[in-house]
Amino acid sequence: MKFYTKDATGAEIKDVVRCLVEGCGRDDDPISWDTLPASSGFTMKISRDDKGDMHLEDILTDGKSVEDEKIYSFCYVDVSGHTLLERAYNYDMSKHGGVHMYKAEADIREGEKYDGYIAHTTNVAQQWIKYFSDGGRLAAPEAYIQKS
């Protein structure tokens, strides 16, 4: 299991989360009302239309909409290797000059950047232990999905 970090704009984060919520236009998008992604540190506002398709309406942090131009620290755990990066990156290829960033699992290296995301190959539990031992604290719990 790997995780990736990036200082990203609110617009970039919306693109990644939109891909997870709405799908990335592939036949194997595993998206359903009951299998939406878990998140921490922000709330996803999601609606479903008459056809059953989901739509990301907004992303909130501290009760306020994420600002498109503001920079946020973003982290995700990718249990399937490169799947999220590949799908999010290809969500709108035109924004990335048509370059395909796919890397084989074995080619992803600790600390290297992939489209601005820094790969971390160390155990996620070890990272949490370090975070807390360095004085980190969890924010108060909040709902991570608002369905409408």
Short mmCIF file of C-alpha atoms in Angstrom, two decimals, residues 6-21 42 44 56 59-61 66-68 70-75 84 88 117:
data_model
loop_
_atom_site.label_atom_id
_atom_site.label_comp_id
_atom_site.label_asym_id
_atom_site.label_seq_id
_atom_site.Cartn_x
_atom_site.Cartn_y
_atom_site.Cartn_z
CA LYS A 6 0.60 16.99 -2.64
CA ASP A 7 0.15 20.66 -1.95
CA ALA A 8 -2.77 21.11 -4.33
CA THR A 9 -5.21 23.82 -5.26
CA GLY A 10 -8.83 23.41 -4.30
CA ALA A 11 -9.60 22.96 -8.03
CA GLU A 12 -7.12 20.06 -8.28
CA ILE A 13 -8.61 18.39 -5.22
CA LYS A 14 -12.11 18.78 -6.68
CA ASP A 15 -10.95 17.06 -9.89
CA VAL A 16 -9.62 14.05 -7.96
CA VAL A 17 -12.68 13.77 -5.70
CA ARG A 18 -15.05 14.29 -8.64
CA CYS A 19 -13.39 11.35 -10.38
CA LEU A 20 -13.94 9.20 -7.29
CA VAL A 21 -17.56 10.26 -6.85
CA PHE A 42 -13.21 17.52 4.41
CA MET A 44 -18.16 15.89 0.27
CA LEU A 56 -20.05 16.19 -6.53
CA ILE A 59 -16.24 20.06 -0.86
CA LEU A 60 -16.23 21.69 2.57
CA THR A 61 -13.46 22.08 5.08
CA VAL A 66 -12.90 24.69 -0.68
CA GLU A 67 -11.53 27.64 -2.66
CA ASP A 68 -10.33 26.80 -6.19
CA LYS A 70 -6.18 28.23 -2.39
CA ILE A 71 -3.43 25.68 -1.67
CA TYR A 72 -4.29 22.73 0.60
CA SER A 73 -2.24 19.78 1.80
CA PHE A 74 -3.80 16.68 0.30
CA CYS A 75 -3.03 13.06 1.04
CA LEU A 84 -6.44 6.64 -8.24
CA ALA A 88 -7.69 11.19 -11.68
CA TYR A 117 2.21 13.92 -6.03
#
